[in-house]
C-alpha cells in the first residue's frame, strides 16, 4: 500500500490494583479491502523464566486449528510449555488450541501464575504459547537452530484461519476457513 492508511485500531486498557488485574480490549476497523489474513488477535510477551507449564480450558490435548478440530476434545489440560508447539523440521506457526476459555502460564517458582480469559464470554478462537517470537520462528531454517528465549509469547486470537492442505495436490485453505476483514473485529481479555 506504500504508506496509505488501511484501518484504525482502538485500544482500551484498564488496571484494577485491588483485584491485581489488567483488562485489555481492541477493535480493528478496516478502511480498505484487505486480502485474507492469517489471524486477528494479540501477542503478549511475558518476561518470565519461571513459567514451565501451560494450562488451558478448551479443545485439546493436541494442537488444533479451526479446520482441524474434529479430533480435539473440550477439557482442561496441562502440558509443559516446551511441548505446546509442534517441533516441525522447519519451524512455523504451531501449537494452537481452539475454543480456549482460559489459558494460564503456571509458574514453578514463587512468581504468580498469569491467566488470560476472554472478557465477553466468547472463547478465544485460538490460543497458543511458546518461548520463541513469531519473528524468530519465521527466520529459523531448522528446528535445532530455534533458540529458546526467556520470554513466553502468548497469542490470543478472536479469528484464526484454517490450515488447509487436505490433500497433497490441493494445499489451499478452503473458503469457509479464510478470514476476510470487511467489518470491525477485535479481542478483549
PDB file of C-alpha atoms in Angstrom:
ATOM      1  CA  UNK A   1       0.000   0.000   0.000  1.00  0.00           C
ATOM      2  CA  UNK A   2       3.082   2.229   0.193  1.00  0.00           C
ATOM      3  CA  UNK A   3       2.219   4.018   3.445  1.00  0.00           C
ATOM      4  CA  UNK A   4      -1.510   4.557   2.904  1.00  0.00           C
ATOM      5  CA  UNK A   5      -3.892   4.098   5.820  1.00  0.00           C
ATOM      6  CA  UNK A   6      -5.592   0.680   5.774  1.00  0.00           C
ATOM      7  CA  UNK A   7      -7.539   0.817   9.038  1.00  0.00           C
ATOM      8  CA  UNK A   8      -7.822   2.059  12.603  1.00  0.00           C
ATOM      9  CA  UNK A   9      -7.225   0.321  15.918  1.00  0.00           C
ATOM     10  CA  UNK A  10      -8.981   1.409  19.110  1.00  0.00           C
ATOM     11  CA  UNK A  11      -7.282   0.169  22.287  1.00  0.00           C
ATOM     12  CA  UNK A  12      -8.660   0.245  25.841  1.00  0.00           C
ATOM     13  CA  UNK A  13      -6.640  -0.823  28.891  1.00  0.00           C
ATOM     14  CA  UNK A  14      -7.997  -0.853  32.467  1.00  0.00           C
ATOM     15  CA  UNK A  15      -5.920  -1.571  35.567  1.00  0.00           C
ATOM     16  CA  UNK A  16      -7.591  -2.751  38.783  1.00  0.00           C
ATOM     17  CA  UNK A  17      -4.987  -2.551  41.550  1.00  0.00           C
ATOM     18  CA  UNK A  18      -7.336  -4.070  44.162  1.00  0.00           C
ATOM     19  CA  UNK A  19      -8.008  -7.192  42.105  1.00  0.00           C
ATOM     20  CA  UNK A  20      -4.491  -7.314  40.562  1.00  0.00           C
ATOM     21  CA  UNK A  21      -5.967  -7.474  37.053  1.00  0.00           C
ATOM     22  CA  UNK A  22      -5.418  -5.766  33.729  1.00  0.00           C
ATOM     23  CA  UNK A  23      -8.242  -5.753  31.178  1.00  0.00           C
ATOM     24  CA  UNK A  24      -7.406  -5.055  27.551  1.00  0.00           C
ATOM     25  CA  UNK A  25      -9.647  -4.681  24.516  1.00  0.00           C
ATOM     26  CA  UNK A  26      -9.015  -3.613  20.970  1.00  0.00           C
ATOM     27  CA  UNK A  27     -11.111  -3.189  17.848  1.00  0.00           C
ATOM     28  CA  UNK A  28      -9.690  -3.121  14.323  1.00  0.00           C
ATOM     29  CA  UNK A  29     -11.735  -1.159  11.783  1.00  0.00           C
ATOM     30  CA  UNK A  30     -10.607  -1.889   8.212  1.00  0.00           C
ATOM     31  CA  UNK A  31     -10.808   1.110   5.857  1.00  0.00           C
ATOM     32  CA  UNK A  32      -9.801  -0.610   2.617  1.00  0.00           C
ATOM     33  CA  UNK A  33     -10.336  -4.095   1.176  1.00  0.00           C
ATOM     34  CA  UNK A  34      -7.796  -6.455   2.717  1.00  0.00           C
ATOM     35  CA  UNK A  35      -6.639  -9.771   1.273  1.00  0.00           C
ATOM     36  CA  UNK A  36      -7.379 -12.754   3.543  1.00  0.00           C
ATOM     37  CA  UNK A  37      -5.343 -12.592   6.765  1.00  0.00           C
ATOM     38  CA  UNK A  38      -3.971 -15.459   8.874  1.00  0.00           C
ATOM     39  CA  UNK A  39      -5.207 -14.280  12.255  1.00  0.00           C
ATOM     40  CA  UNK A  40      -6.807 -11.435  14.168  1.00  0.00           C
ATOM     41  CA  UNK A  41      -5.590 -11.177  17.736  1.00  0.00           C
ATOM     42  CA  UNK A  42      -2.816 -10.061  20.012  1.00  0.00           C
ATOM     43  CA  UNK A  43       0.558 -11.382  21.084  1.00  0.00           C
ATOM     44  CA  UNK A  44       1.649 -10.735  24.666  1.00  0.00           C
ATOM     45  CA  UNK A  45       5.327 -11.091  25.530  1.00  0.00           C
ATOM     46  CA  UNK A  46       5.652 -12.246  29.130  1.00  0.00           C
ATOM     47  CA  UNK A  47       9.173 -11.920  30.521  1.00  0.00           C
ATOM     48  CA  UNK A  48       9.399 -14.882  32.869  1.00  0.00           C
ATOM     49  CA  UNK A  49      11.865 -17.719  33.250  1.00  0.00           C
ATOM     50  CA  UNK A  50       9.640 -19.493  35.786  1.00  0.00           C
ATOM     51  CA  UNK A  51       6.652 -20.395  33.595  1.00  0.00           C
ATOM     52  CA  UNK A  52       7.168 -24.013  32.577  1.00  0.00           C
ATOM     53  CA  UNK A  53       3.597 -25.298  32.258  1.00  0.00           C
ATOM     54  CA  UNK A  54       0.593 -24.195  30.219  1.00  0.00           C
ATOM     55  CA  UNK A  55      -2.930 -24.938  31.443  1.00  0.00           C
ATOM     56  CA  UNK A  56      -5.934 -24.238  29.268  1.00  0.00           C
ATOM     57  CA  UNK A  57      -9.666 -24.813  29.254  1.00  0.00           C
ATOM     58  CA  UNK A  58     -10.558 -25.527  25.650  1.00  0.00           C
ATOM     59  CA  UNK A  59     -10.007 -28.075  22.898  1.00  0.00           C
ATOM     60  CA  UNK A  60      -7.055 -30.436  23.149  1.00  0.00           C
ATOM     61  CA  UNK A  61      -4.925 -32.149  24.182  1.00  0.00           C
ATOM     62  CA  UNK A  62      -3.072 -31.847  20.856  1.00  0.00           C
ATOM     63  CA  UNK A  63      -2.738 -28.792  18.610  1.00  0.00           C
ATOM     64  CA  UNK A  64      -5.833 -27.960  16.608  1.00  0.00           C
ATOM     65  CA  UNK A  65      -6.949 -25.228  14.244  1.00  0.00           C
ATOM     66  CA  UNK A  66     -10.440 -24.147  13.132  1.00  0.00           C
ATOM     67  CA  UNK A  67     -10.482 -26.592  10.194  1.00  0.00           C
ATOM     68  CA  UNK A  68      -8.709 -29.376  12.106  1.00  0.00           C
ATOM     69  CA  UNK A  69     -10.533 -29.641  15.426  1.00  0.00           C
ATOM     70  CA  UNK A  70     -12.657 -32.747  14.855  1.00  0.00           C
ATOM     71  CA  UNK A  71     -10.301 -34.945  16.900  1.00  0.00           C
ATOM     72  CA  UNK A  72      -9.888 -32.436  19.732  1.00  0.00           C
ATOM     73  CA  UNK A  73     -11.926 -32.805  22.896  1.00  0.00           C
ATOM     74  CA  UNK A  74     -13.040 -29.988  25.214  1.00  0.00           C
ATOM     75  CA  UNK A  75     -11.430 -30.155  28.629  1.00  0.00           C
ATOM     76  CA  UNK A  76      -8.835 -28.722  30.996  1.00  0.00           C
ATOM     77  CA  UNK A  77      -5.291 -29.646  30.024  1.00  0.00           C
ATOM     78  CA  UNK A  78      -1.781 -29.131  31.431  1.00  0.00           C
ATOM     79  CA  UNK A  79       1.370 -29.654  29.373  1.00  0.00           C
ATOM     80  CA  UNK A  80       4.961 -28.425  29.588  1.00  0.00           C
ATOM     81  CA  UNK A  81       5.380 -25.077  27.828  1.00  0.00           C
ATOM     82  CA  UNK A  82       8.047 -26.543  25.527  1.00  0.00           C
ATOM     83  CA  UNK A  83       5.566 -29.220  24.363  1.00  0.00           C
ATOM     84  CA  UNK A  84       2.908 -26.671  23.340  1.00  0.00           C
ATOM     85  CA  UNK A  85       4.408 -26.028  19.883  1.00  0.00           C
ATOM     86  CA  UNK A  86       4.818 -28.880  17.398  1.00  0.00           C
ATOM     87  CA  UNK A  87       8.518 -29.475  16.575  1.00  0.00           C
ATOM     88  CA  UNK A  88       8.277 -29.371  12.781  1.00  0.00           C
ATOM     89  CA  UNK A  89      11.612 -29.703  10.920  1.00  0.00           C
ATOM     90  CA  UNK A  90      11.138 -26.153   9.554  1.00  0.00           C
ATOM     91  CA  UNK A  91       9.797 -24.081  12.462  1.00  0.00           C
ATOM     92  CA  UNK A  92       6.442 -22.477  11.728  1.00  0.00           C
ATOM     93  CA  UNK A  93       3.211 -21.354  13.348  1.00  0.00           C
ATOM     94  CA  UNK A  94       2.121 -24.275  15.533  1.00  0.00           C
ATOM     95  CA  UNK A  95       0.672 -25.242  18.867  1.00  0.00           C
ATOM     96  CA  UNK A  96      -2.705 -23.515  18.669  1.00  0.00           C
ATOM     97  CA  UNK A  97      -5.643 -24.771  20.696  1.00  0.00           C
ATOM     98  CA  UNK A  98      -9.211 -23.817  19.717  1.00  0.00           C
ATOM     99  CA  UNK A  99     -12.191 -22.597  21.768  1.00  0.00           C
ATOM    100  CA  UNK A 100      -9.968 -21.535  24.668  1.00  0.00           C
ATOM    101  CA  UNK A 101     -11.934 -20.154  27.616  1.00  0.00           C
ATOM    102  CA  UNK A 102      -8.853 -19.674  29.775  1.00  0.00           C
ATOM    103  CA  UNK A 103      -5.085 -20.027  29.326  1.00  0.00           C
ATOM    104  CA  UNK A 104      -2.718 -19.947  32.316  1.00  0.00           C
ATOM    105  CA  UNK A 105       1.064 -19.823  32.445  1.00  0.00           C
ATOM    106  CA  UNK A 106       1.815 -21.859  35.556  1.00  0.00           C
ATOM    107  CA  UNK A 107       4.900 -20.847  37.472  1.00  0.00           C
ATOM    108  CA  UNK A 108       7.073 -23.397  39.218  1.00  0.00           C
ATOM    109  CA  UNK A 109       8.724 -20.632  41.244  1.00  0.00           C
ATOM    110  CA  UNK A 110       7.392 -18.053  43.656  1.00  0.00           C
ATOM    111  CA  UNK A 111       6.201 -15.953  40.703  1.00  0.00           C
ATOM    112  CA  UNK A 112       2.419 -15.693  40.371  1.00  0.00           C
ATOM    113  CA  UNK A 113       0.542 -17.618  37.697  1.00  0.00           C
ATOM    114  CA  UNK A 114      -0.565 -15.484  34.732  1.00  0.00           C
ATOM    115  CA  UNK A 115      -4.072 -16.145  33.411  1.00  0.00           C
ATOM    116  CA  UNK A 116      -5.723 -14.914  30.205  1.00  0.00           C
ATOM    117  CA  UNK A 117      -9.518 -15.092  29.879  1.00  0.00           C
ATOM    118  CA  UNK A 118     -11.812 -13.537  27.276  1.00  0.00           C
ATOM    119  CA  UNK A 119     -13.920 -10.706  28.727  1.00  0.00           C
ATOM    120  CA  UNK A 120     -17.223 -11.165  26.949  1.00  0.00           C
ATOM    121  CA  UNK A 121     -17.928 -14.885  27.318  1.00  0.00           C
ATOM    122  CA  UNK A 122     -16.908 -15.998  23.828  1.00  0.00           C
ATOM    123  CA  UNK A 123     -13.796 -18.199  23.900  1.00  0.00           C
ATOM    124  CA  UNK A 124     -10.658 -17.258  22.025  1.00  0.00           C
ATOM    125  CA  UNK A 125     -10.861 -18.854  18.563  1.00  0.00           C
ATOM    126  CA  UNK A 126      -7.244 -19.952  19.071  1.00  0.00           C
ATOM    127  CA  UNK A 127      -4.628 -19.508  21.764  1.00  0.00           C
ATOM    128  CA  UNK A 128      -1.017 -20.630  21.967  1.00  0.00           C
ATOM    129  CA  UNK A 129       2.168 -20.065  23.954  1.00  0.00           C
ATOM    130  CA  UNK A 130       5.829 -20.694  23.190  1.00  0.00           C
ATOM    131  CA  UNK A 131       9.317 -19.493  24.102  1.00  0.00           C
ATOM    132  CA  UNK A 132      10.093 -18.017  20.682  1.00  0.00           C
ATOM    133  CA  UNK A 133       8.693 -14.962  18.936  1.00  0.00           C
ATOM    134  CA  UNK A 134       6.985 -15.475  15.576  1.00  0.00           C
ATOM    135  CA  UNK A 135       9.720 -13.338  14.014  1.00  0.00           C
ATOM    136  CA  UNK A 136      12.381 -15.707  15.348  1.00  0.00           C
ATOM    137  CA  UNK A 137      10.337 -18.753  14.279  1.00  0.00           C
ATOM    138  CA  UNK A 138       9.856 -17.442  10.729  1.00  0.00           C
ATOM    139  CA  UNK A 139      13.564 -16.607  10.349  1.00  0.00           C
ATOM    140  CA  UNK A 140      14.823 -20.000  11.506  1.00  0.00           C
ATOM    141  CA  UNK A 141      15.567 -22.697   8.922  1.00  0.00           C
ATOM    142  CA  UNK A 142      15.690 -25.806  11.075  1.00  0.00           C
ATOM    143  CA  UNK A 143      14.192 -26.859  14.421  1.00  0.00           C
ATOM    144  CA  UNK A 144      17.574 -27.408  16.079  1.00  0.00           C
ATOM    145  CA  UNK A 145      18.502 -23.774  15.285  1.00  0.00           C
ATOM    146  CA  UNK A 146      15.477 -22.283  17.076  1.00  0.00           C
ATOM    147  CA  UNK A 147      16.790 -20.529  20.170  1.00  0.00           C
ATOM    148  CA  UNK A 148      14.708 -20.742  23.343  1.00  0.00           C
ATOM    149  CA  UNK A 149      14.038 -17.319  24.853  1.00  0.00           C
ATOM    150  CA  UNK A 150      13.399 -16.244  28.451  1.00  0.00           C
ATOM    151  CA  UNK A 151      10.126 -14.633  27.362  1.00  0.00           C
ATOM    152  CA  UNK A 152       6.876 -16.504  26.731  1.00  0.00           C
ATOM    153  CA  UNK A 153       4.864 -15.344  23.699  1.00  0.00           C
ATOM    154  CA  UNK A 154       1.130 -15.839  24.201  1.00  0.00           C
ATOM    155  CA  UNK A 155      -1.140 -15.497  21.152  1.00  0.00           C
ATOM    156  CA  UNK A 156      -4.839 -14.808  21.777  1.00  0.00           C
ATOM    157  CA  UNK A 157      -6.877 -14.772  18.582  1.00  0.00           C
ATOM    158  CA  UNK A 158     -10.507 -13.831  18.043  1.00  0.00           C
ATOM    159  CA  UNK A 159     -10.195 -15.204  14.490  1.00  0.00           C
ATOM    160  CA  UNK A 160      -7.702 -17.667  13.007  1.00  0.00           C
ATOM    161  CA  UNK A 161      -7.709 -19.082   9.501  1.00  0.00           C
ATOM    162  CA  UNK A 162      -7.628 -22.799   8.848  1.00  0.00           C
ATOM    163  CA  UNK A 163      -4.513 -24.662   7.800  1.00  0.00           C
ATOM    164  CA  UNK A 164      -5.767 -26.124   4.517  1.00  0.00           C
ATOM    165  CA  UNK A 165      -3.838 -28.874   2.824  1.00  0.00           C
ATOM    166  CA  UNK A 166      -6.483 -31.581   2.895  1.00  0.00           C
ATOM    167  CA  UNK A 167      -4.501 -33.356   0.180  1.00  0.00           C
ATOM    168  CA  UNK A 168      -1.007 -33.028  -1.230  1.00  0.00           C
ATOM    169  CA  UNK A 169      -2.389 -31.748  -4.555  1.00  0.00           C
ATOM    170  CA  UNK A 170      -4.718 -29.115  -3.047  1.00  0.00           C
ATOM    171  CA  UNK A 171      -2.802 -27.323  -0.273  1.00  0.00           C
ATOM    172  CA  UNK A 172      -5.019 -24.238  -0.187  1.00  0.00           C
ATOM    173  CA  UNK A 173      -7.263 -23.288   2.700  1.00  0.00           C
ATOM    174  CA  UNK A 174     -10.949 -23.725   1.901  1.00  0.00           C
ATOM    175  CA  UNK A 175     -13.100 -20.615   1.670  1.00  0.00           C
ATOM    176  CA  UNK A 176     -15.067 -21.131   4.936  1.00  0.00           C
ATOM    177  CA  UNK A 177     -11.774 -21.038   6.856  1.00  0.00           C
ATOM    178  CA  UNK A 178     -10.364 -17.838   5.320  1.00  0.00           C
ATOM    179  CA  UNK A 179     -10.606 -14.513   7.167  1.00  0.00           C
ATOM    180  CA  UNK A 180     -11.881 -11.567   5.147  1.00  0.00           C
ATOM    181  CA  UNK A 181     -11.782  -8.263   7.015  1.00  0.00           C
ATOM    182  CA  UNK A 182     -14.873  -6.380   5.959  1.00  0.00           C
ATOM    183  CA  UNK A 183     -16.179  -5.334   9.373  1.00  0.00           C
ATOM    184  CA  UNK A 184     -14.901  -4.398  12.817  1.00  0.00           C
ATOM    185  CA  UNK A 185     -13.083  -7.219  14.596  1.00  0.00           C
ATOM    186  CA  UNK A 186     -11.262  -7.374  17.905  1.00  0.00           C
ATOM    187  CA  UNK A 187     -10.380  -9.241  21.048  1.00  0.00           C
ATOM    188  CA  UNK A 188     -10.824  -8.481  24.735  1.00  0.00           C
ATOM    189  CA  UNK A 189      -9.177 -10.183  27.702  1.00  0.00           C
TER     190      UNK A 189
END
